[in-house]
Short mmCIF file of C-alpha atoms in Angstrom, two decimals:
data_model
loop_
_atom_site.label_atom_id
_atom_site.label_comp_id
_atom_site.label_asym_id
_atom_site.label_seq_id
_atom_site.Cartn_x
_atom_site.Cartn_y
_atom_site.Cartn_z
CA UNK A 1 181.57 137.98 191.83
CA UNK A 2 178.92 136.29 193.92
CA UNK A 3 178.48 136.91 197.62
CA UNK A 4 177.55 133.26 198.14
CA UNK A 5 177.85 130.07 196.11
CA UNK A 6 175.74 127.25 197.52
CA UNK A 7 176.58 123.73 196.44
CA UNK A 8 173.53 121.48 196.64
CA UNK A 9 169.92 122.58 196.10
CA UNK A 10 168.03 120.19 198.34
CA UNK A 11 166.27 121.50 201.47
CA UNK A 12 169.44 122.85 203.15
CA UNK A 13 170.90 124.49 200.06
CA UNK A 14 167.67 125.94 198.69
CA UNK A 15 166.74 127.26 202.13
CA UNK A 16 170.16 128.91 202.46
CA UNK A 17 169.78 130.44 198.98
CA UNK A 18 166.29 131.69 199.77
CA UNK A 19 167.58 133.65 202.77
CA UNK A 20 170.78 135.01 201.19
CA UNK A 21 169.00 136.06 197.99
CA UNK A 22 166.11 137.64 199.92
CA UNK A 23 168.69 139.62 201.89
CA UNK A 24 169.97 141.05 198.60
CA UNK A 25 173.15 138.98 198.45
CA UNK A 26 174.21 137.82 194.98
CA UNK A 27 173.64 134.06 195.22
CA UNK A 28 174.09 131.09 192.93
CA UNK A 29 172.76 127.65 193.78
CA UNK A 30 174.56 124.79 192.00
CA UNK A 31 173.02 121.32 191.98
CA UNK A 32 173.58 118.04 190.16
CA UNK A 33 169.97 116.87 190.73
CA UNK A 34 170.87 113.74 192.74
CA UNK A 35 169.53 114.78 196.16
CA UNK A 36 168.33 111.96 198.41
CA UNK A 37 165.20 114.08 198.92
CA UNK A 38 164.35 113.39 195.26
CA UNK A 39 163.43 109.84 196.39
CA UNK A 40 161.43 110.88 199.47
CA UNK A 41 157.77 110.87 200.40
CA UNK A 42 157.26 113.55 203.07
CA UNK A 43 154.39 113.51 205.59
CA UNK A 44 156.27 114.83 208.62
CA UNK A 45 157.19 118.33 207.48
CA UNK A 46 155.64 121.21 209.44
CA UNK A 47 153.13 123.16 207.37
CA UNK A 48 152.78 120.51 204.66
CA UNK A 49 150.22 117.72 204.84
CA UNK A 50 152.10 115.52 202.38
CA UNK A 51 154.38 116.08 199.43
CA UNK A 52 156.80 114.18 197.25
CA UNK A 53 160.49 114.89 197.68
CA UNK A 54 160.83 116.11 194.09
CA UNK A 55 157.95 118.57 194.62
CA UNK A 56 159.47 119.84 197.89
CA UNK A 57 162.86 120.36 196.22
CA UNK A 58 161.28 122.14 193.25
CA UNK A 59 159.28 124.50 195.47
CA UNK A 60 162.38 125.35 197.54
CA UNK A 61 164.40 126.10 194.42
CA UNK A 62 161.60 128.26 192.99
CA UNK A 63 161.38 130.20 196.27
CA UNK A 64 165.12 130.92 196.12
CA UNK A 65 164.85 131.98 192.46
CA UNK A 66 161.88 134.25 193.29
CA UNK A 67 164.26 136.34 195.41
CA UNK A 68 167.00 136.40 192.76
CA UNK A 69 169.14 133.31 193.36
CA UNK A 70 170.50 131.80 190.16
CA UNK A 71 170.08 128.04 189.75
CA UNK A 72 172.73 126.13 187.80
CA UNK A 73 172.22 122.42 187.08
CA UNK A 74 175.76 121.08 187.09
CA UNK A 75 178.15 119.19 189.33
CA UNK A 76 180.80 121.10 191.28
CA UNK A 77 184.20 119.50 190.79
CA UNK A 78 186.48 121.78 192.81
CA UNK A 79 186.72 124.81 195.10
CA UNK A 80 189.97 126.76 195.41
CA UNK A 81 190.99 129.71 197.59
CA UNK A 82 191.79 132.99 195.82
CA UNK A 83 192.96 136.41 197.05
CA UNK A 84 189.38 137.70 197.22
CA UNK A 85 187.52 134.52 198.21
CA UNK A 86 187.01 131.33 196.24
CA UNK A 87 186.77 129.93 192.75
CA UNK A 88 184.08 127.25 192.41
CA UNK A 89 184.53 125.05 189.36
CA UNK A 90 181.54 123.17 187.97
CA UNK A 91 181.57 120.79 185.03
CA UNK A 92 181.62 123.70 182.56
CA UNK A 93 181.77 127.03 184.46
CA UNK A 94 183.79 128.89 187.06
CA UNK A 95 182.17 131.06 189.74
CA UNK A 96 183.98 133.65 191.89
CA UNK A 97 182.59 134.11 195.40
CA UNK A 98 183.25 135.42 198.89
CA UNK A 99 181.51 132.53 200.69
CA UNK A 100 180.82 128.88 199.89
CA UNK A 101 178.09 126.79 201.49
CA UNK A 102 178.42 123.04 201.21
CA UNK A 103 174.91 121.56 201.27
CA UNK A 104 175.81 118.28 199.61
CA UNK A 105 173.61 116.02 201.72
CA UNK A 106 174.96 112.57 202.43
CA UNK A 107 178.10 113.11 200.36
CA UNK A 108 181.19 114.66 201.97
CA UNK A 109 183.62 113.91 199.13
CA UNK A 110 183.91 117.51 197.91
CA UNK A 111 184.36 118.76 201.47
CA UNK A 112 187.21 116.30 201.99
CA UNK A 113 188.78 117.14 198.60
CA UNK A 114 189.00 120.86 199.40
CA UNK A 115 190.46 120.34 202.89
CA UNK A 116 187.44 120.64 205.17
CA UNK A 117 187.98 118.68 208.38
CA UNK A 118 185.61 115.72 208.64
CA UNK A 119 184.29 113.72 211.56
CA UNK A 120 182.26 110.54 211.86
CA UNK A 121 178.60 110.84 210.93
CA UNK A 122 175.94 109.84 213.44
CA UNK A 123 173.01 109.22 211.07
CA UNK A 124 172.50 105.75 209.57
CA UNK A 125 174.54 105.29 206.37
CA UNK A 126 176.25 108.70 206.72
CA UNK A 127 179.92 107.80 207.17
CA UNK A 128 181.51 111.25 207.42
CA UNK A 129 180.37 114.85 207.80
CA UNK A 130 182.02 118.26 207.83
CA UNK A 131 183.26 119.33 211.24
CA UNK A 132 181.46 122.66 211.81
CA UNK A 133 180.96 125.01 214.72
CA UNK A 134 177.53 126.09 215.98
CA UNK A 135 177.23 128.72 213.21
CA UNK A 136 178.03 126.29 210.37
CA UNK A 137 181.64 127.40 209.83
CA UNK A 138 184.22 124.84 208.76
CA UNK A 139 187.97 125.00 209.40
CA UNK A 140 188.37 126.98 206.15
CA UNK A 141 187.48 130.66 206.60
CA UNK A 142 184.63 131.44 204.20
CA UNK A 143 183.54 127.82 203.71
CA UNK A 144 180.38 126.83 205.56
CA UNK A 145 178.37 123.61 205.67
CA UNK A 146 174.65 123.08 206.21
CA UNK A 147 172.28 120.15 206.49
CA UNK A 148 173.20 116.49 206.50
CA UNK A 149 176.78 117.14 205.34
CA UNK A 150 177.16 119.31 208.47
CA UNK A 151 176.05 116.47 210.71
CA UNK A 152 172.40 117.35 211.30
CA UNK A 153 169.54 114.89 210.96
CA UNK A 154 168.58 113.82 207.44
CA UNK A 155 164.97 114.96 207.95
CA UNK A 156 164.05 117.70 205.47
CA UNK A 157 162.58 120.07 208.04
CA UNK A 158 165.82 119.94 210.03
CA UNK A 159 168.15 120.30 207.05
CA UNK A 160 166.09 123.23 205.71
CA UNK A 161 166.24 124.95 209.10
CA UNK A 162 169.99 124.38 209.25
CA UNK A 163 170.45 125.94 205.81
CA UNK A 164 168.47 128.97 206.97
CA UNK A 165 170.60 129.24 210.13
CA UNK A 166 173.87 129.13 208.20
CA UNK A 167 172.70 131.70 205.64
CA UNK A 168 171.55 134.11 208.38
CA UNK A 169 175.03 133.84 209.89
CA UNK A 170 176.66 134.55 206.49
CA UNK A 171 174.39 137.55 205.84
CA UNK A 172 175.17 138.84 209.34
CA UNK A 173 178.90 138.57 208.62
CA UNK A 174 178.56 140.26 205.22
CA UNK A 175 176.47 143.08 206.75
CA UNK A 176 178.69 143.54 209.80
CA UNK A 177 175.72 143.23 212.17
CA UNK A 178 173.16 140.63 213.19
CA UNK A 179 170.61 140.10 210.42
CA UNK A 180 167.02 139.08 211.09
CA UNK A 181 164.53 138.19 208.35
CA UNK A 182 160.99 138.31 209.69
CA UNK A 183 158.15 139.48 207.49
CA UNK A 184 154.78 140.56 208.91
CA UNK A 185 151.29 140.31 207.49
CA UNK A 186 150.21 143.26 205.43
CA UNK A 187 147.04 144.88 206.77
#
């Protein structure tokens, strides 16, 4: 059983996976490789002079894997509630988990299919987004949303930060106390 299954490995999903995996939580990141960031040229991301979207996505995924997150390249087709959490069904595998993070970018179809409440999107060309609270929780206990699908700006620096925020809240819940991840320089 995984602690967290993250659906979508763009900036929001990979950032969420980086934090949950680094906190020692068993994490799988499932992605179908169709992120809108894969078509981006990025010159407005703090700490990066310029980078292609595909490079940014690859680095984020590698960072998450460095800390132990598993990366699965498949499409998620369904999420169902179980007695102990959730079953996440991809094209060829089933994953058991306690928490699900939807980081599906501009696409809210899976969220709608599994019963997450939606609301109108505010970004151009984003019709609907998951209705989340300030922590990233949806109306389904244990299902969270981060990034564009949660209604935040489509800019990669914002979606990555939102993924980090949601994962910190999940780790805090799993640990039973507020979790902070802040490394310091080694002397």
